[in-house]
Short mmCIF file of C-alpha atoms in Angstrom, two decimals:
data_model
loop_
_atom_site.label_atom_id
_atom_site.label_comp_id
_atom_site.label_asym_id
_atom_site.label_seq_id
_atom_site.Cartn_x
_atom_site.Cartn_y
_atom_site.Cartn_z
CA MET A 1 0.00 0.00 0.00
CA VAL A 2 2.71 2.48 0.98
CA ARG A 3 4.78 1.62 -2.08
CA ARG A 4 1.74 2.30 -4.28
CA ILE A 5 1.24 5.68 -2.62
CA LEU A 6 4.91 6.55 -2.98
CA LEU A 7 5.04 5.51 -6.65
CA GLY A 8 1.80 7.36 -7.37
CA SER A 9 3.08 10.56 -5.80
CA GLN A 10 6.32 10.37 -7.80
CA LEU A 11 4.42 9.79 -11.04
CA ARG A 12 2.21 12.77 -10.25
CA ARG A 13 5.24 14.98 -9.64
CA LEU A 14 6.82 13.88 -12.93
CA ARG A 15 3.59 14.47 -14.84
CA GLU A 16 3.10 17.95 -13.41
CA ALA A 17 6.75 18.88 -14.03
CA ARG A 18 6.29 17.88 -17.68
CA GLY A 19 3.02 19.80 -17.98
CA VAL A 20 1.04 16.69 -18.98
CA THR A 21 -2.66 16.56 -18.15
CA ARG A 22 -4.24 13.53 -16.51
CA GLU A 23 -6.33 13.10 -19.64
CA ALA A 24 -3.24 12.94 -21.86
CA ALA A 25 -1.51 10.57 -19.45
CA GLY A 26 -4.55 8.31 -19.47
CA TYR A 27 -4.67 8.30 -23.26
CA SER A 28 -1.03 7.19 -23.41
CA ILE A 29 -1.78 4.00 -21.45
CA ARG A 30 -5.24 3.39 -22.91
CA ALA A 31 -6.96 4.42 -19.69
CA SER A 32 -9.23 7.17 -18.38
CA GLU A 33 -8.33 10.35 -16.56
CA SER A 34 -9.90 8.90 -13.40
CA LYS A 35 -7.62 5.87 -13.66
CA ILE A 36 -4.58 8.17 -13.63
CA SER A 37 -6.02 9.95 -10.59
CA ARG A 38 -6.46 6.63 -8.74
CA MET A 39 -2.94 5.57 -9.70
CA GLU A 40 -1.45 8.81 -8.40
CA LEU A 41 -3.30 8.36 -5.11
CA GLY A 42 -2.01 4.80 -4.80
CA ARG A 43 -5.49 3.30 -4.83
CA VAL A 44 -4.96 0.77 -7.61
CA SER A 45 -2.26 -1.71 -8.53
CA PHE A 46 0.32 -0.84 -11.18
CA LYS A 47 1.12 -2.69 -14.39
CA ALA A 48 4.80 -2.53 -15.35
CA ARG A 49 3.87 -1.66 -18.95
CA ASP A 50 1.76 1.30 -17.82
CA VAL A 51 4.55 2.67 -15.64
CA GLU A 52 7.06 2.21 -18.47
CA ASP A 53 4.82 4.13 -20.90
CA LEU A 54 4.15 6.92 -18.42
CA LEU A 55 7.86 7.35 -17.66
CA THR A 56 8.56 7.61 -21.38
CA LEU A 57 5.78 10.19 -21.74
CA TYR A 58 7.24 12.17 -18.83
CA GLY A 59 10.71 12.18 -20.39
CA VAL A 60 12.31 9.72 -17.98
CA THR A 61 14.36 7.63 -20.43
CA ASP A 62 17.57 6.93 -18.51
CA ASP A 63 17.60 3.36 -17.16
CA ALA A 64 19.20 4.52 -13.90
CA GLU A 65 16.22 6.80 -13.28
CA ARG A 66 13.56 4.39 -14.52
CA GLU A 67 14.62 1.25 -12.64
CA PRO A 68 13.90 2.47 -9.06
CA LEU A 69 10.38 3.43 -10.11
CA LEU A 70 9.83 0.19 -12.00
CA GLY A 71 11.10 -1.65 -8.94
CA LEU A 72 8.52 0.17 -6.83
CA ALA A 73 5.84 -0.94 -9.30
CA ARG A 74 6.89 -4.57 -8.93
CA ASP A 75 7.12 -4.39 -5.14
CA SER A 76 3.81 -2.56 -4.79
CA ASN A 77 1.90 -5.57 -6.11
CA ARG A 78 3.38 -8.03 -3.63
CA ALA A 79 1.03 -9.15 -0.87
CA GLY A 80 1.97 -8.12 2.67
CA TRP A 81 2.21 -10.61 5.53
CA TRP A 82 -1.21 -9.52 6.77
CA HIS A 83 -2.95 -10.92 3.70
CA SER A 84 -2.71 -14.36 5.28
CA TYR A 85 -5.16 -13.01 7.87
CA SER A 86 -7.66 -11.77 5.27
CA ASP A 87 -10.31 -14.09 6.71
CA VAL A 88 -10.47 -11.93 9.86
CA LEU A 89 -9.11 -8.65 8.52
CA PRO A 90 -11.58 -6.14 7.01
CA GLY A 91 -10.42 -4.51 3.79
CA TRP A 92 -10.41 -1.03 5.35
CA PHE A 93 -8.11 -2.25 8.14
CA GLN A 94 -5.71 -3.96 5.73
CA THR A 95 -4.83 -0.50 4.48
CA TYR A 96 -4.03 0.63 8.01
CA VAL A 97 -1.86 -2.38 8.83
CA GLY A 98 0.18 -1.72 5.69
CA LEU A 99 0.63 1.94 6.58
CA GLU A 100 1.43 1.12 10.21
CA GLY A 101 4.13 -1.32 9.18
CA ALA A 102 5.80 1.26 6.92
CA ALA A 103 5.60 4.21 9.33
CA SER A 104 8.72 5.56 11.01
CA HIS A 105 6.62 7.26 13.71
CA ILE A 106 3.31 6.07 15.15
CA ASN A 107 1.67 8.64 17.40
CA THR A 108 -1.64 7.71 18.96
CA TYR A 109 -4.26 8.63 21.53
CA GLU A 110 -6.48 5.88 22.92
CA VAL A 111 -9.36 6.10 25.36
CA GLN A 112 -11.44 2.91 25.22
CA PHE A 113 -8.74 0.33 25.89
CA VAL A 114 -4.98 -0.21 25.74
CA HIS A 115 -3.68 0.29 22.21
CA GLY A 116 -3.40 -2.92 20.17
CA LEU A 117 0.38 -2.64 19.82
CA LEU A 118 0.72 -2.75 23.61
CA GLN A 119 -1.80 -5.44 24.51
CA THR A 120 -0.85 -8.72 26.15
CA GLU A 121 -2.24 -11.88 24.57
CA ASP A 122 -4.79 -12.49 27.35
CA TYR A 123 -5.93 -8.87 27.39
CA ALA A 124 -6.25 -8.86 23.59
CA HIS A 125 -8.32 -12.04 23.79
CA ALA A 126 -10.69 -10.36 26.28
CA VAL A 127 -10.96 -7.21 24.13
CA VAL A 128 -11.76 -9.15 20.95
CA ALA A 129 -14.30 -11.36 22.70
CA SER A 130 -16.07 -8.43 24.39
CA GLY A 131 -16.28 -6.46 21.15
CA HIS A 132 -18.55 -9.07 19.54
CA ARG A 133 -21.52 -9.65 21.80
CA THR A 134 -23.07 -12.13 19.39
CA GLY A 135 -20.15 -14.42 20.11
CA LEU A 136 -17.27 -15.33 17.83
CA PRO A 137 -15.99 -18.89 17.36
CA ASP A 138 -12.89 -19.52 19.47
CA GLU A 139 -10.86 -20.12 16.32
CA GLU A 140 -11.72 -16.68 14.93
CA ILE A 141 -10.90 -14.98 18.23
CA ASP A 142 -7.52 -16.75 18.24
CA ARG A 143 -6.86 -15.59 14.66
CA ARG A 144 -7.66 -11.98 15.50
CA VAL A 145 -5.41 -12.09 18.54
CA ALA A 146 -2.61 -13.70 16.51
CA LEU A 147 -2.86 -10.85 13.99
CA ARG A 148 -2.57 -8.31 16.80
CA LEU A 149 0.50 -10.03 18.23
CA GLU A 150 2.08 -10.17 14.77
CA ARG A 151 1.60 -6.41 14.39
CA GLN A 152 3.45 -5.85 17.67
CA LYS A 153 6.69 -7.20 16.20
CA LEU A 154 7.32 -3.87 14.49
CA LEU A 155 8.08 -2.35 17.92
CA LEU A 156 10.77 -4.97 18.52
CA ALA A 157 12.45 -4.91 15.10
CA GLU A 158 16.04 -3.75 14.60
CA ASN A 159 14.89 -0.52 12.96
CA ALA A 160 11.76 -0.27 15.06
CA SER A 161 9.22 2.50 14.60
CA GLN A 162 9.10 5.28 17.16
CA PHE A 163 5.88 4.80 19.08
CA LEU A 164 4.21 7.52 21.14
CA CYS A 165 1.06 6.39 22.92
CA VAL A 166 -1.08 8.68 25.04
CA LEU A 167 -3.60 6.67 27.03
CA ASP A 168 -6.62 8.10 28.78
CA GLU A 169 -6.71 6.83 32.35
CA ALA A 170 -10.08 5.25 31.58
CA ALA A 171 -8.28 2.70 29.39
CA LEU A 172 -6.30 1.57 32.44
CA ARG A 173 -9.27 1.38 34.78
CA ARG A 174 -11.74 -0.38 32.49
CA PRO A 175 -11.41 -4.13 33.18
CA PHE A 176 -11.02 -6.61 30.35
CA GLY A 177 -10.68 -10.16 31.58
CA SER A 178 -9.86 -11.14 35.15
CA ARG A 179 -7.97 -9.12 37.75
CA ALA A 180 -4.88 -11.20 36.93
CA VAL A 181 -5.22 -10.31 33.23
CA MET A 182 -5.44 -6.61 34.04
CA ASP A 183 -2.50 -6.79 36.44
CA ALA A 184 -0.35 -8.49 33.80
CA GLN A 185 -1.40 -5.88 31.23
CA LEU A 186 -0.46 -2.96 33.48
CA ARG A 187 2.86 -4.61 34.30
CA HIS A 188 3.52 -5.11 30.58
CA LEU A 189 2.82 -1.44 29.91
CA ALA A 190 5.34 -0.39 32.54
CA GLU A 191 7.95 -2.76 31.13
CA ILE A 192 7.55 -1.98 27.44
CA SER A 193 7.53 1.76 28.13
CA GLU A 194 11.19 1.37 29.12
CA ARG A 195 12.11 0.58 25.50
CA PRO A 196 13.96 3.45 23.80
CA ASN A 197 11.48 3.57 20.89
CA VAL A 198 8.34 3.55 23.07
CA THR A 199 6.96 6.59 24.89
CA LEU A 200 3.88 6.02 27.04
CA GLN A 201 2.01 8.79 28.82
CA VAL A 202 -1.28 8.78 30.70
CA VAL A 203 -3.91 11.51 30.66
CA PRO A 204 -5.08 11.46 34.30
CA PHE A 205 -8.69 11.84 35.39
CA GLU A 206 -7.66 14.90 37.37
CA LEU A 207 -7.02 16.78 34.13
CA GLY A 208 -10.76 16.86 33.48
CA GLY A 209 -11.74 17.95 29.97
CA HIS A 210 -8.98 18.12 27.40
CA ALA A 211 -8.16 18.78 23.75
CA ALA A 212 -9.05 15.34 22.35
CA GLU A 213 -12.80 15.47 22.84
CA SER A 214 -13.28 13.89 19.40
CA GLY A 215 -11.88 10.55 20.60
CA ALA A 216 -9.10 8.15 19.65
CA PHE A 217 -6.86 8.70 16.62
CA THR A 218 -3.48 7.66 15.22
CA LEU A 219 -1.05 9.87 13.32
CA LEU A 220 1.44 8.09 11.06
CA ARG A 221 4.67 9.54 9.67
CA PHE A 222 6.84 7.89 7.02
CA PRO A 223 10.56 7.97 6.24
CA GLU A 224 9.91 8.82 2.57
CA SER A 225 9.73 12.58 2.12
CA ASP A 226 7.19 12.16 -0.68
CA LEU A 227 4.61 10.65 1.68
CA SER A 228 2.42 12.99 3.67
CA ASP A 229 1.43 12.27 7.25
CA VAL A 230 -1.82 10.34 7.65
CA VAL A 231 -4.36 10.40 10.47
CA TYR A 232 -6.31 7.19 10.97
CA LEU A 233 -9.79 7.36 12.50
CA GLU A 234 -11.44 4.01 13.14
CA GLN A 235 -15.22 3.65 13.07
CA LEU A 236 -17.50 0.71 13.78
CA THR A 237 -17.60 -0.69 10.24
CA SER A 238 -15.07 1.45 8.37
CA ALA A 239 -12.26 3.96 8.80
CA LEU A 240 -11.24 7.43 7.67
CA TYR A 241 -7.78 8.31 6.40
CA VAL A 242 -7.07 12.04 6.69
CA ASP A 243 -4.07 13.41 4.79
CA LYS A 244 -4.92 17.06 4.09
CA ARG A 245 -2.10 19.04 5.62
CA ASP A 246 -4.23 21.53 7.56
CA GLU A 247 -6.38 18.76 9.04
CA VAL A 248 -3.37 16.62 9.98
CA GLU A 249 -1.81 19.65 11.66
CA ARG A 250 -4.90 20.03 13.85
CA TYR A 251 -4.51 16.47 15.11
CA ASP A 252 -0.79 17.03 15.61
CA GLU A 253 -1.55 20.09 17.72
CA VAL A 254 -4.06 18.17 19.83
CA LEU A 255 -1.54 15.39 20.42
CA ALA A 256 1.11 17.92 21.45
CA ARG A 257 -1.31 19.41 24.01
CA LEU A 258 -2.15 15.97 25.34
CA VAL A 259 1.55 15.20 25.77
CA GLU A 260 2.06 18.51 27.55
CA PHE A 261 -0.68 17.91 30.11
CA SER A 262 -0.23 14.16 30.56
CA TYR A 263 1.92 12.48 33.16
CA SER A 264 5.56 12.19 32.11
CA PRO A 265 6.76 8.72 31.06
CA ALA A 266 8.39 8.18 34.47
CA ARG A 267 5.33 9.33 36.39
CA THR A 268 3.16 7.22 34.09
CA ARG A 269 5.11 4.11 35.13
CA ASP A 270 4.64 5.05 38.80
CA HIS A 271 0.93 5.53 38.17
CA LEU A 272 0.64 2.11 36.52
CA HIS A 273 2.15 0.44 39.58
CA LYS A 274 -0.13 2.49 41.84
CA ILE A 275 -3.23 1.27 40.00
CA ARG A 276 -1.98 -2.32 40.28
CA GLN A 277 -1.93 -1.98 44.07
CA LEU A 278 -5.52 -0.77 44.35
CA PRO A 279 -7.93 -3.24 45.99
#
């Protein structure tokens, strides 16, 4: 997904630099103007022949310049690891998992429960089971939990993403599973927050109202300069992906205010242990 977006943005830049309209670009590859638009947004797969023809149209004829872009086209059509979980992974969330895995920075605010990248296996099992009141087969619950645990590996990789998680205190107090499950989850949060690439901060109840009244969100940043930041907003049966600069900046500002008024990482760890000791 990210490779498609990156290739699309580079093709758009080349087209605009050459002064070629989307209509003319579409004509050159026997496609419509709307097809070019979808390609430039990274919303469709790329055929090598189409990319070759577009590069020629845009004046990119040197093999040294063409090959990296053709390589992106080939790589963009390869299925990610998460496709093996397509039986339990909605299409709209597949996009997010791909973006999450490619992000250099994952900045998030969560209020309902502990963020999926920080959940223990038992806690994740309780969250998945409670989110489907009609009852899911045990096998499907196990598959969903396995997917969540697989996603967490990106925090442990050699070139791990930088992860900033701001948790509302409600997420720590709301029980999922037994007391032992919650205790293990809080202990895990304290431990993983010691990792150099993980920053965990809690918005305490005592703060009262705060800037994030609209609810949970995740802001993703990518190492490629051509990729704009993306805000992910999950809904019950779908998701929104916000990438307009002014809108993303609003979420970035809200997150900065949350960080400012939250407990520091060290005080957050102390608070986690304090909650564990409550009767």
